[in-house]
């Protein structure tokens, strides 16, 4: 874990990062590779057989993945952590009826959400941008279909939202307007 954290810190502070999650996954692979060299070359690990060494390598990869998704990616993407940080920034409290304004006017701007999310999708190959239009790729269509299927069929139907149990997030487009003027032709 020390090698993983050191790899992550060096990468984050001194190297270029295109997407936080992918970068952190790469750090887990690099840390595993570094530890694997020691595991296979150092004499004090000779007591372990090849199967145990491979199992350790798989465990290290899984720990790297768990770290990547649970720490830097969650902190980078989390609206929940933003709320806590924003409350702290504003002296510990914000009026409840001001949160929509905080999200739309502060969160989106402060966290460069549009730029970050478009960059992630471009790097993932799920979108392309042509002539000022953001377009789904075939990969993006497949992922959107899977995501929509999961959301509609496998997300909780009785989820607590501000004191009421609801299925609103299983179909967030349920009451969405179709009268928009931002479509690409």
mmCIF file of C-alpha atoms in Angstrom:
data_model
loop_
_atom_site.group_PDB
_atom_site.id
_atom_site.type_symbol
_atom_site.label_atom_id
_atom_site.label_comp_id
_atom_site.label_asym_id
_atom_site.label_seq_id
_atom_site.Cartn_x
_atom_site.Cartn_y
_atom_site.Cartn_z
ATOM 1 C CA UNK A 1 0.000 0.000 0.000
ATOM 2 C CA UNK A 2 2.922 2.331 0.660
ATOM 3 C CA UNK A 3 4.221 1.766 -2.875
ATOM 4 C CA UNK A 4 0.734 2.440 -4.262
ATOM 5 C CA UNK A 5 0.372 5.693 -2.315
ATOM 6 C CA UNK A 6 3.875 6.820 -3.296
ATOM 7 C CA UNK A 7 3.177 6.044 -6.957
ATOM 8 C CA UNK A 8 -0.121 7.921 -6.788
ATOM 9 C CA UNK A 9 1.434 10.974 -5.102
ATOM 10 C CA UNK A 10 4.311 11.196 -7.599
ATOM 11 C CA UNK A 11 1.944 10.775 -10.545
ATOM 12 C CA UNK A 12 -0.589 13.285 -9.211
ATOM 13 C CA UNK A 13 1.905 15.954 -8.254
ATOM 14 C CA UNK A 14 4.516 15.709 -11.005
ATOM 15 C CA UNK A 15 3.038 14.049 -14.100
ATOM 16 C CA UNK A 16 0.161 14.800 -16.443
ATOM 17 C CA UNK A 17 -3.211 13.223 -15.718
ATOM 18 C CA UNK A 18 -5.935 12.967 -18.360
ATOM 19 C CA UNK A 19 -8.619 11.242 -16.252
ATOM 20 C CA UNK A 20 -8.293 10.798 -12.477
ATOM 21 C CA UNK A 21 -9.780 7.295 -12.408
ATOM 22 C CA UNK A 22 -7.668 5.952 -15.294
ATOM 23 C CA UNK A 23 -4.562 7.554 -13.839
ATOM 24 C CA UNK A 24 -5.183 5.998 -10.425
ATOM 25 C CA UNK A 25 -5.765 2.591 -12.041
ATOM 26 C CA UNK A 26 -2.442 2.971 -13.863
ATOM 27 C CA UNK A 27 -0.801 3.812 -10.536
ATOM 28 C CA UNK A 28 -2.166 0.556 -9.111
ATOM 29 C CA UNK A 29 -0.729 -1.398 -12.044
ATOM 30 C CA UNK A 30 2.654 0.343 -11.715
ATOM 31 C CA UNK A 31 2.767 -0.259 -7.946
ATOM 32 C CA UNK A 32 1.867 -3.914 -8.482
ATOM 33 C CA UNK A 33 4.591 -4.274 -11.114
ATOM 34 C CA UNK A 34 7.189 -2.700 -8.802
ATOM 35 C CA UNK A 35 6.211 -4.932 -5.892
ATOM 36 C CA UNK A 36 6.081 -7.976 -8.177
ATOM 37 C CA UNK A 37 9.699 -7.493 -9.193
ATOM 38 C CA UNK A 38 10.654 -7.577 -5.529
ATOM 39 C CA UNK A 39 8.323 -10.505 -4.878
ATOM 40 C CA UNK A 40 9.900 -12.648 -7.610
ATOM 41 C CA UNK A 41 13.515 -11.486 -7.186
ATOM 42 C CA UNK A 42 14.075 -11.069 -3.443
ATOM 43 C CA UNK A 43 15.400 -14.157 -1.659
ATOM 44 C CA UNK A 44 13.168 -13.737 1.418
ATOM 45 C CA UNK A 45 10.066 -14.430 -0.752
ATOM 46 C CA UNK A 46 11.393 -17.792 -1.997
ATOM 47 C CA UNK A 47 9.296 -19.494 0.670
ATOM 48 C CA UNK A 48 6.222 -18.566 -1.381
ATOM 49 C CA UNK A 49 5.300 -20.698 -4.358
ATOM 50 C CA UNK A 50 4.294 -19.344 -7.775
ATOM 51 C CA UNK A 51 0.566 -19.634 -6.998
ATOM 52 C CA UNK A 52 0.913 -17.607 -3.803
ATOM 53 C CA UNK A 53 2.949 -14.982 -5.632
ATOM 54 C CA UNK A 54 0.328 -14.710 -8.375
ATOM 55 C CA UNK A 55 -2.384 -14.472 -5.733
ATOM 56 C CA UNK A 56 -0.509 -11.614 -4.060
ATOM 57 C CA UNK A 57 -0.229 -9.848 -7.404
ATOM 58 C CA UNK A 58 -3.984 -10.189 -7.994
ATOM 59 C CA UNK A 59 -4.673 -8.922 -4.471
ATOM 60 C CA UNK A 60 -2.417 -5.913 -5.089
ATOM 61 C CA UNK A 61 -4.206 -5.163 -8.363
ATOM 62 C CA UNK A 62 -7.559 -5.375 -6.593
ATOM 63 C CA UNK A 63 -6.322 -3.112 -3.794
ATOM 64 C CA UNK A 64 -5.138 -0.632 -6.426
ATOM 65 C CA UNK A 65 -8.532 -0.735 -8.111
ATOM 66 C CA UNK A 66 -10.327 -0.366 -4.798
ATOM 67 C CA UNK A 67 -8.165 2.623 -3.900
ATOM 68 C CA UNK A 68 -8.594 4.211 -7.345
ATOM 69 C CA UNK A 69 -12.356 4.057 -7.283
ATOM 70 C CA UNK A 70 -12.859 4.668 -3.552
ATOM 71 C CA UNK A 71 -10.536 7.567 -2.824
ATOM 72 C CA UNK A 72 -9.363 9.881 -5.632
ATOM 73 C CA UNK A 73 -12.278 9.154 -7.971
ATOM 74 C CA UNK A 74 -14.927 9.535 -5.282
ATOM 75 C CA UNK A 75 -13.364 12.758 -4.008
ATOM 76 C CA UNK A 76 -13.012 14.091 -7.564
ATOM 77 C CA UNK A 77 -16.617 13.324 -8.537
ATOM 78 C CA UNK A 78 -18.577 13.437 -5.302
ATOM 79 C CA UNK A 79 -21.361 15.941 -4.924
ATOM 80 C CA UNK A 80 -21.707 14.724 -1.344
ATOM 81 C CA UNK A 81 -18.152 15.761 -0.461
ATOM 82 C CA UNK A 82 -18.679 19.052 -2.315
ATOM 83 C CA UNK A 83 -21.684 19.768 -0.077
ATOM 84 C CA UNK A 84 -19.591 19.155 3.038
ATOM 85 C CA UNK A 85 -16.729 21.307 1.734
ATOM 86 C CA UNK A 86 -19.104 24.094 0.632
ATOM 87 C CA UNK A 87 -20.850 24.088 4.019
ATOM 88 C CA UNK A 88 -17.459 24.367 5.709
ATOM 89 C CA UNK A 89 -16.402 27.159 3.304
ATOM 90 C CA UNK A 90 -19.593 29.101 4.084
ATOM 91 C CA UNK A 91 -19.050 28.971 7.833
ATOM 92 C CA UNK A 92 -20.868 25.696 8.527
ATOM 93 C CA UNK A 93 -24.333 26.393 7.142
ATOM 94 C CA UNK A 94 -26.301 27.250 3.997
ATOM 95 C CA UNK A 95 -30.041 27.780 3.673
ATOM 96 C CA UNK A 96 -31.703 24.649 2.251
ATOM 97 C CA UNK A 97 -33.578 26.647 -0.402
ATOM 98 C CA UNK A 98 -30.254 27.999 -1.746
ATOM 99 C CA UNK A 99 -28.768 24.632 -2.703
ATOM 100 C CA UNK A 100 -30.109 24.594 -6.259
ATOM 101 C CA UNK A 101 -28.356 27.915 -6.836
ATOM 102 C CA UNK A 102 -25.191 26.653 -5.141
ATOM 103 C CA UNK A 103 -25.140 23.611 -7.449
ATOM 104 C CA UNK A 104 -25.963 25.392 -10.700
ATOM 105 C CA UNK A 105 -23.983 28.590 -10.183
ATOM 106 C CA UNK A 106 -21.075 27.473 -7.997
ATOM 107 C CA UNK A 107 -20.498 23.703 -8.203
ATOM 108 C CA UNK A 108 -20.614 23.441 -11.991
ATOM 109 C CA UNK A 109 -18.250 26.412 -12.358
ATOM 110 C CA UNK A 110 -15.860 25.699 -9.461
ATOM 111 C CA UNK A 111 -15.338 22.063 -10.393
ATOM 112 C CA UNK A 112 -15.268 22.689 -14.160
ATOM 113 C CA UNK A 113 -17.853 19.921 -14.424
ATOM 114 C CA UNK A 114 -18.598 20.308 -18.119
ATOM 115 C CA UNK A 115 -14.912 20.336 -19.100
ATOM 116 C CA UNK A 116 -14.026 17.455 -16.764
ATOM 117 C CA UNK A 117 -16.901 15.202 -17.814
ATOM 118 C CA UNK A 118 -16.486 15.896 -21.540
ATOM 119 C CA UNK A 119 -12.742 15.191 -21.204
ATOM 120 C CA UNK A 120 -13.496 11.887 -19.464
ATOM 121 C CA UNK A 121 -15.957 10.850 -22.158
ATOM 122 C CA UNK A 122 -13.569 11.852 -24.958
ATOM 123 C CA UNK A 123 -10.763 9.869 -23.314
ATOM 124 C CA UNK A 124 -13.119 6.912 -22.847
ATOM 125 C CA UNK A 125 -14.127 6.956 -26.496
ATOM 126 C CA UNK A 126 -17.833 7.325 -25.725
ATOM 127 C CA UNK A 127 -18.219 10.704 -27.460
ATOM 128 C CA UNK A 128 -16.665 12.784 -30.209
ATOM 129 C CA UNK A 129 -16.983 16.516 -30.727
ATOM 130 C CA UNK A 130 -17.552 17.660 -34.318
ATOM 131 C CA UNK A 131 -18.490 21.149 -35.463
ATOM 132 C CA UNK A 132 -19.497 22.159 -31.963
ATOM 133 C CA UNK A 133 -21.716 19.095 -31.445
ATOM 134 C CA UNK A 134 -21.077 16.417 -28.834
ATOM 135 C CA UNK A 135 -22.010 13.093 -30.424
ATOM 136 C CA UNK A 136 -22.263 9.575 -29.031
ATOM 137 C CA UNK A 137 -19.983 6.941 -30.492
ATOM 138 C CA UNK A 138 -21.170 3.347 -30.882
ATOM 139 C CA UNK A 139 -19.399 2.563 -27.609
ATOM 140 C CA UNK A 140 -21.216 5.483 -25.970
ATOM 141 C CA UNK A 141 -24.589 4.241 -27.250
ATOM 142 C CA UNK A 142 -23.933 0.768 -25.848
ATOM 143 C CA UNK A 143 -22.915 2.160 -22.450
ATOM 144 C CA UNK A 144 -25.917 4.505 -22.382
ATOM 145 C CA UNK A 145 -28.202 1.560 -23.157
ATOM 146 C CA UNK A 146 -26.670 -0.571 -20.386
ATOM 147 C CA UNK A 147 -26.772 2.331 -17.937
ATOM 148 C CA UNK A 148 -30.394 3.124 -18.768
ATOM 149 C CA UNK A 149 -31.368 -0.556 -18.466
ATOM 150 C CA UNK A 150 -29.667 -0.826 -15.068
ATOM 151 C CA UNK A 151 -31.186 2.442 -13.863
ATOM 152 C CA UNK A 152 -34.712 1.489 -14.971
ATOM 153 C CA UNK A 153 -34.642 -2.099 -13.756
ATOM 154 C CA UNK A 154 -32.062 -2.542 -11.004
ATOM 155 C CA UNK A 155 -31.782 0.679 -9.026
ATOM 156 C CA UNK A 156 -33.797 0.832 -5.793
ATOM 157 C CA UNK A 157 -37.501 1.486 -6.370
ATOM 158 C CA UNK A 158 -37.977 2.750 -2.811
ATOM 159 C CA UNK A 159 -35.099 5.165 -2.229
ATOM 160 C CA UNK A 160 -35.222 7.760 0.509
ATOM 161 C CA UNK A 161 -35.180 11.297 -0.936
ATOM 162 C CA UNK A 162 -35.619 14.066 1.618
ATOM 163 C CA UNK A 163 -37.931 12.077 3.890
ATOM 164 C CA UNK A 164 -39.967 10.312 1.188
ATOM 165 C CA UNK A 165 -39.358 6.963 -0.481
ATOM 166 C CA UNK A 166 -39.445 7.328 -4.252
ATOM 167 C CA UNK A 167 -38.535 5.684 -7.558
ATOM 168 C CA UNK A 168 -37.792 9.088 -9.133
ATOM 169 C CA UNK A 169 -34.170 8.217 -9.879
ATOM 170 C CA UNK A 170 -35.019 5.012 -11.730
ATOM 171 C CA UNK A 171 -36.343 7.213 -14.558
ATOM 172 C CA UNK A 172 -35.068 10.773 -14.100
ATOM 173 C CA UNK A 173 -36.232 11.687 -17.627
ATOM 174 C CA UNK A 174 -39.826 10.731 -16.776
ATOM 175 C CA UNK A 175 -40.974 14.359 -16.682
ATOM 176 C CA UNK A 176 -38.238 15.777 -18.890
ATOM 177 C CA UNK A 177 -39.279 18.202 -21.579
ATOM 178 C CA UNK A 178 -38.709 17.307 -25.215
ATOM 179 C CA UNK A 179 -39.066 20.916 -26.330
ATOM 180 C CA UNK A 180 -35.394 21.904 -26.402
ATOM 181 C CA UNK A 181 -33.393 23.932 -28.875
ATOM 182 C CA UNK A 182 -29.898 22.538 -28.271
ATOM 183 C CA UNK A 183 -29.982 19.381 -30.389
ATOM 184 C CA UNK A 184 -27.440 18.832 -33.101
ATOM 185 C CA UNK A 185 -28.727 18.251 -36.615
#
